[in-house]
Tab-separated table of C-alpha atoms in Angstrom:
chain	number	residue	atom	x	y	z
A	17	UNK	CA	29.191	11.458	-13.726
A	18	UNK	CA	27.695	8.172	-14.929
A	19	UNK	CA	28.110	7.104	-19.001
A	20	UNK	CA	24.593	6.520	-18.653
A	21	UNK	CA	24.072	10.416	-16.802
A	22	UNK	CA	26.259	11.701	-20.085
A	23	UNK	CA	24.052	10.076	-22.805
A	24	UNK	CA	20.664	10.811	-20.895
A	25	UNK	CA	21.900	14.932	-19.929
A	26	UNK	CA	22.910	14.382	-24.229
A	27	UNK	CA	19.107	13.255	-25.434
A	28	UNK	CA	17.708	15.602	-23.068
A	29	UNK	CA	19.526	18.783	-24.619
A	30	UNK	CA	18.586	17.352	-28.307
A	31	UNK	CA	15.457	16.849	-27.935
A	32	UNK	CA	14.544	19.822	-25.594
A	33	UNK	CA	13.492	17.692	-22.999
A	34	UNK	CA	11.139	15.500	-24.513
A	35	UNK	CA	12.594	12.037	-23.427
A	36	UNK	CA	12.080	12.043	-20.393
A	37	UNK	CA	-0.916	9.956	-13.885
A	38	UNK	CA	-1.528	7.051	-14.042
A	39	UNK	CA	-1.949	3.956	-12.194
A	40	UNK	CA	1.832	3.689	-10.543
A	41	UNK	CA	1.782	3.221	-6.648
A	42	UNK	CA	-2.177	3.427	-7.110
A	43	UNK	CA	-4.948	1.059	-5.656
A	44	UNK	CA	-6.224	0.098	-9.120
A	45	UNK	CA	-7.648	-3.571	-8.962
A	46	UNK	CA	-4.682	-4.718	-11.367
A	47	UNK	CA	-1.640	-4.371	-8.819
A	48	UNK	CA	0.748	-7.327	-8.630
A	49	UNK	CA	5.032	-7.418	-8.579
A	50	UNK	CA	5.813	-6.185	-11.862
A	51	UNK	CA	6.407	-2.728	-12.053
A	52	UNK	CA	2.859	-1.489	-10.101
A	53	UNK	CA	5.455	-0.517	-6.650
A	54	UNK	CA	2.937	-0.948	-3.601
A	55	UNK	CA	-0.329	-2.802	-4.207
A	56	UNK	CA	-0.533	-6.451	-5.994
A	57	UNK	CA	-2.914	-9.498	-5.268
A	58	UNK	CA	-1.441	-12.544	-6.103
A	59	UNK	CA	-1.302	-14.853	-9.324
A	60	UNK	CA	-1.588	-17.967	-10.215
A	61	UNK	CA	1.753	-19.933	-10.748
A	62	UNK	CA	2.646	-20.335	-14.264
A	63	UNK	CA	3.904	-23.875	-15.194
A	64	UNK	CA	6.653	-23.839	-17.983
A	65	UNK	CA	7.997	-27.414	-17.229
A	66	UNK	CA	5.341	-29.620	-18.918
A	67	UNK	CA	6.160	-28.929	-22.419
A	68	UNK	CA	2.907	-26.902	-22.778
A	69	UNK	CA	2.282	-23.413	-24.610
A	70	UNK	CA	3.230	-20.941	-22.349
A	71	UNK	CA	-0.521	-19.639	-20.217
A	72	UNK	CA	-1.812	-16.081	-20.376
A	73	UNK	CA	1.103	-14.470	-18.539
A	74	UNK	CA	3.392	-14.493	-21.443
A	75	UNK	CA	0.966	-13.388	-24.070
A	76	UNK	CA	-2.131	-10.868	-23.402
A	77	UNK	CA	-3.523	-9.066	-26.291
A	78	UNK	CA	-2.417	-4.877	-26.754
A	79	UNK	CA	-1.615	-4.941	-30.496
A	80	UNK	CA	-2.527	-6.579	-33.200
A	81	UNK	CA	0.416	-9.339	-32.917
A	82	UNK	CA	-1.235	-10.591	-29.663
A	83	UNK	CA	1.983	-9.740	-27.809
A	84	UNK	CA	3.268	-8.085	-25.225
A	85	UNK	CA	6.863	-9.135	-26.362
A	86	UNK	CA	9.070	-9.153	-29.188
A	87	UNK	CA	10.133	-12.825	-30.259
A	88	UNK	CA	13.997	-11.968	-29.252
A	89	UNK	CA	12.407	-11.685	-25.402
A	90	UNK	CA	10.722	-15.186	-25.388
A	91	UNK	CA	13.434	-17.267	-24.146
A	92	UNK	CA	14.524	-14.502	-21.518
A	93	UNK	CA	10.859	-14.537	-20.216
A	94	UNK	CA	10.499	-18.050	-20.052
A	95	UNK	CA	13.711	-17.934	-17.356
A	96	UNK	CA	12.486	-15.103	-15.771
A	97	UNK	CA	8.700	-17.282	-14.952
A	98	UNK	CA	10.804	-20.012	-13.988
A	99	UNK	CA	12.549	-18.071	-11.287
A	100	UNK	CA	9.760	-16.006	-10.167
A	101	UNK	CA	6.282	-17.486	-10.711
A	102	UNK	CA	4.154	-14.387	-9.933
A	103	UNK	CA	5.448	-12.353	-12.998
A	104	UNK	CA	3.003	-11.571	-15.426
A	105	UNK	CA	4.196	-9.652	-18.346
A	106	UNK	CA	0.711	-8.186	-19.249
A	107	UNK	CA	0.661	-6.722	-15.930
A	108	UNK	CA	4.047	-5.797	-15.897
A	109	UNK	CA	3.452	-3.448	-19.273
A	110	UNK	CA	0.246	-2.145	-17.673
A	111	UNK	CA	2.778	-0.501	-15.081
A	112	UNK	CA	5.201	0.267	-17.634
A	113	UNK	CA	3.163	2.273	-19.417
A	114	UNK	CA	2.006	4.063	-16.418
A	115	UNK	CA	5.591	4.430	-15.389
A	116	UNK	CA	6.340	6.060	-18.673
A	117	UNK	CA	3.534	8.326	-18.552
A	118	UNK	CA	4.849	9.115	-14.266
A	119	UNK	CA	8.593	9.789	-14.962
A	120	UNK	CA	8.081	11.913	-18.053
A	121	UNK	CA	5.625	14.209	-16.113
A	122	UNK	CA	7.830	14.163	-13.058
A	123	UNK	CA	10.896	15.108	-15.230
A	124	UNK	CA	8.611	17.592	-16.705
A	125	UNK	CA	7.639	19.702	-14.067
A	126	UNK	CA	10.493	19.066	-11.703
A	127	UNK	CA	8.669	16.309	-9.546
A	128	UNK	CA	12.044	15.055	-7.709
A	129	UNK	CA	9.834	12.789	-4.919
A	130	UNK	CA	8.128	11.087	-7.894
A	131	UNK	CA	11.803	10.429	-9.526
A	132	UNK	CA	13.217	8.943	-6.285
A	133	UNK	CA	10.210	6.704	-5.876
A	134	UNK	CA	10.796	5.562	-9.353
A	135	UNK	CA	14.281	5.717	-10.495
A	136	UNK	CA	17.342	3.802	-9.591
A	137	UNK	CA	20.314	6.455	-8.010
A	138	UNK	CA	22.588	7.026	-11.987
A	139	UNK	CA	19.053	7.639	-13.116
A	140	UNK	CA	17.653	9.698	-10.380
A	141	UNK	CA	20.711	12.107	-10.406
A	142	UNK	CA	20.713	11.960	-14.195
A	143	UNK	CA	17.112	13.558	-14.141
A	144	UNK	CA	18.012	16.257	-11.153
A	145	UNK	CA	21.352	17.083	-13.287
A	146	UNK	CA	19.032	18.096	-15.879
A	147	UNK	CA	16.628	19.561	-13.862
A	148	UNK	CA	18.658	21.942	-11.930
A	149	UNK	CA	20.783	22.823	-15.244
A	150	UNK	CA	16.796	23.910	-16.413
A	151	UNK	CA	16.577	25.634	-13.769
A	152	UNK	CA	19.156	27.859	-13.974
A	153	UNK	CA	18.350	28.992	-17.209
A	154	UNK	CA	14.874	30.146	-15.837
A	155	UNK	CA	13.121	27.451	-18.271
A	156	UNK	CA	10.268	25.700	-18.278
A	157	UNK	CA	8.745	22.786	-20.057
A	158	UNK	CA	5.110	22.664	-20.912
A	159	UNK	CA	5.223	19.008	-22.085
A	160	UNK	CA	2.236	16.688	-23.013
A	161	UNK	CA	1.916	13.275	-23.954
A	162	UNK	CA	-0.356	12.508	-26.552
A	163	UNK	CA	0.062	8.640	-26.711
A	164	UNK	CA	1.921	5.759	-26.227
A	165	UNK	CA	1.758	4.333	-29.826
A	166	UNK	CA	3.058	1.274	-28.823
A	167	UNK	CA	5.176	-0.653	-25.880
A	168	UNK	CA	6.807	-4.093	-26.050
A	169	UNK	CA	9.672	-5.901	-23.740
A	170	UNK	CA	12.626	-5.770	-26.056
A	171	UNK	CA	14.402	-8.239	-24.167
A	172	UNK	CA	15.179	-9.669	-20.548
A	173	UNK	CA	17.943	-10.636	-18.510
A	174	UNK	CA	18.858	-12.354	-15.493
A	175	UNK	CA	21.764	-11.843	-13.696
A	176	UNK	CA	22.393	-13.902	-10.530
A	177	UNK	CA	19.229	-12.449	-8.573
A	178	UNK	CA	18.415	-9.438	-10.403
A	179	UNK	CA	16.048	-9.443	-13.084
A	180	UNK	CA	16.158	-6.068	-16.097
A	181	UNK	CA	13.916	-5.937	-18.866
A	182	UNK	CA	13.487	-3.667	-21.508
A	183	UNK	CA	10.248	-1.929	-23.076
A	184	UNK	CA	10.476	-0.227	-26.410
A	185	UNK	CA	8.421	3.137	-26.313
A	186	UNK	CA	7.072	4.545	-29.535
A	187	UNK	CA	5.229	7.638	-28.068
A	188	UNK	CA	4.171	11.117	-29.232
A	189	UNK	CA	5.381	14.384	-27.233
A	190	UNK	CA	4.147	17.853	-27.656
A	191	UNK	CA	7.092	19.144	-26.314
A	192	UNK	CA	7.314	23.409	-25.543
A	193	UNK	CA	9.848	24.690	-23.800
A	194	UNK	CA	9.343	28.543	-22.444
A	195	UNK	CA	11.332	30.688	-20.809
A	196	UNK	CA	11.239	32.801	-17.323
A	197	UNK	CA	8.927	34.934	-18.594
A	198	UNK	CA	6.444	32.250	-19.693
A	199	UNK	CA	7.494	32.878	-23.983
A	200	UNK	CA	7.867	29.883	-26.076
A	201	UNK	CA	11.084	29.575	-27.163
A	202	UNK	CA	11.136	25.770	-28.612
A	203	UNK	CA	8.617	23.425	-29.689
A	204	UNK	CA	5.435	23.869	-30.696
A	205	UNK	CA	2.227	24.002	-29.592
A	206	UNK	CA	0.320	22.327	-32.352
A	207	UNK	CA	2.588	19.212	-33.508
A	208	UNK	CA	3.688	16.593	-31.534
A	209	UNK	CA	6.926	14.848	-32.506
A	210	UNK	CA	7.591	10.906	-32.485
A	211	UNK	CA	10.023	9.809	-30.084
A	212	UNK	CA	11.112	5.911	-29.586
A	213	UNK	CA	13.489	4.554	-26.654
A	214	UNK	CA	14.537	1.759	-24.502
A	215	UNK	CA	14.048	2.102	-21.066
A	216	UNK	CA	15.075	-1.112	-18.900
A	217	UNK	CA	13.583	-1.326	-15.376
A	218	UNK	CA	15.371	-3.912	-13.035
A	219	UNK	CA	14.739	-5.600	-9.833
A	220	UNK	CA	16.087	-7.927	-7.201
A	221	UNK	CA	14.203	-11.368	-7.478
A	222	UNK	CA	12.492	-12.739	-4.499
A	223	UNK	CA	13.100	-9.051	-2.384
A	224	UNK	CA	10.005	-7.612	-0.346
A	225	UNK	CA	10.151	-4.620	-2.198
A	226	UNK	CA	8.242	-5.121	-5.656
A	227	UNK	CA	8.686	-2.051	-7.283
A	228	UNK	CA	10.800	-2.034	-10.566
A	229	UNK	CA	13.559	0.987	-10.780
A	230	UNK	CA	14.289	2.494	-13.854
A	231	UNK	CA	17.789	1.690	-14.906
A	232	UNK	CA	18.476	3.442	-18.153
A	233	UNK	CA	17.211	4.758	-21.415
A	234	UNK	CA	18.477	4.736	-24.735
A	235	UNK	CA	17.392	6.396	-27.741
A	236	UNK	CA	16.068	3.022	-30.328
């Protein structure tokens, strides 16, 4: 097993299952590369060579900051325009946060073909592992995600032709976990508890396939 299999199966157990519908793989209207796997239209080339502010692409508005980014990502964004001109980073959190929301229900209720679609192979056994040790104790979780409270790249990185960045979560979980029988035995159904991770996504630049794997998570 993985390092990255060891400290996921770890958060898991601590935090019954919390950690780990939307708009993913969907014709929405919004689809390009980043993230959103199957439909995209195309975008305008973004220019970073003239000395210019950076255009829209590097800075739509979710927060208050007016940022999609923390300042530590700027400089790994700018190389990651200059190598692949159709990234958008406000499209590319619009699928994160859908991809948040898609793997935490598909961990949730078991949804291995949503997981595969999704996650890279450490990952995708990583979530089975836990799934099948769930399993065996006859549990269930009846998870719900309030909100995503906020969701910023964190930083990026380029290495030879592969591209990983990684999104800071702040999210609330009602998290319940019952067992074969259907009685609560963890959580609550009432409060939801604060949870706040890493997850990094990566992806080959310039391949046919767009869709951004999740690589890891880490607990912030």
């Amino acid at each position: 097993m993985t390092a990255f299999s060891i400290v996921l199966l770890a958060m898991i157990a601590a935090f019954l299952g919390m950690r780990l519908y939307s708009v993913l793989g969907k014709r929405t209207g919004h689809e390009q590369e980043p993230v959103l796997p199957r439909e995209r239209s195309a975008a305008s080339p973004v220019r970073l060579d003239d000395g210019d502010t950076p255009p829209s692409p590097l800075a739509p508005a979710p927060d208050a900051s007016g940022l999609v980014y923390e300042p530590s990502a700027e400089a790994g964004l700018r190389q990651l325009l200059a190598t692949d001109r159709n990234f958008d980073a406000g499209r590319f959190m619009e699928g994160a946060e859908a991809a948040y929301r898609m793997i935490s229900e598909a961990y949730w209720k078991g949804d291995r073909d949503t997981l595969r679609d999704l996650c890279d192979d450490d990952s995708y056994e990583a979530f089975v592992a836990a799934i099948e040790a769930r399993a065996a104790r006859g549990e269930t979780l009846d998870n719900r995600l309030i909100g995503i409270d906020s969701a910023k790249i964190t930083s990026v990185d380029i290495d030879r032709n592969e591209a990983r960045i990684t999104v800071r979560y702040r999210a609330d979980i009602s998290a319940i976990t019952r067992d074969a029988d259907g009685k609560l035995i963890a959580g609550s159904m009432s409060d939801a508890a604060q949870t706040d991770d890493f997850w990094t996504f990566r992806r080959q630049i310039g391949s046919s396939d767009p869709n951004w794997l999740l690589d890891e998570i880490e607990a912030a």
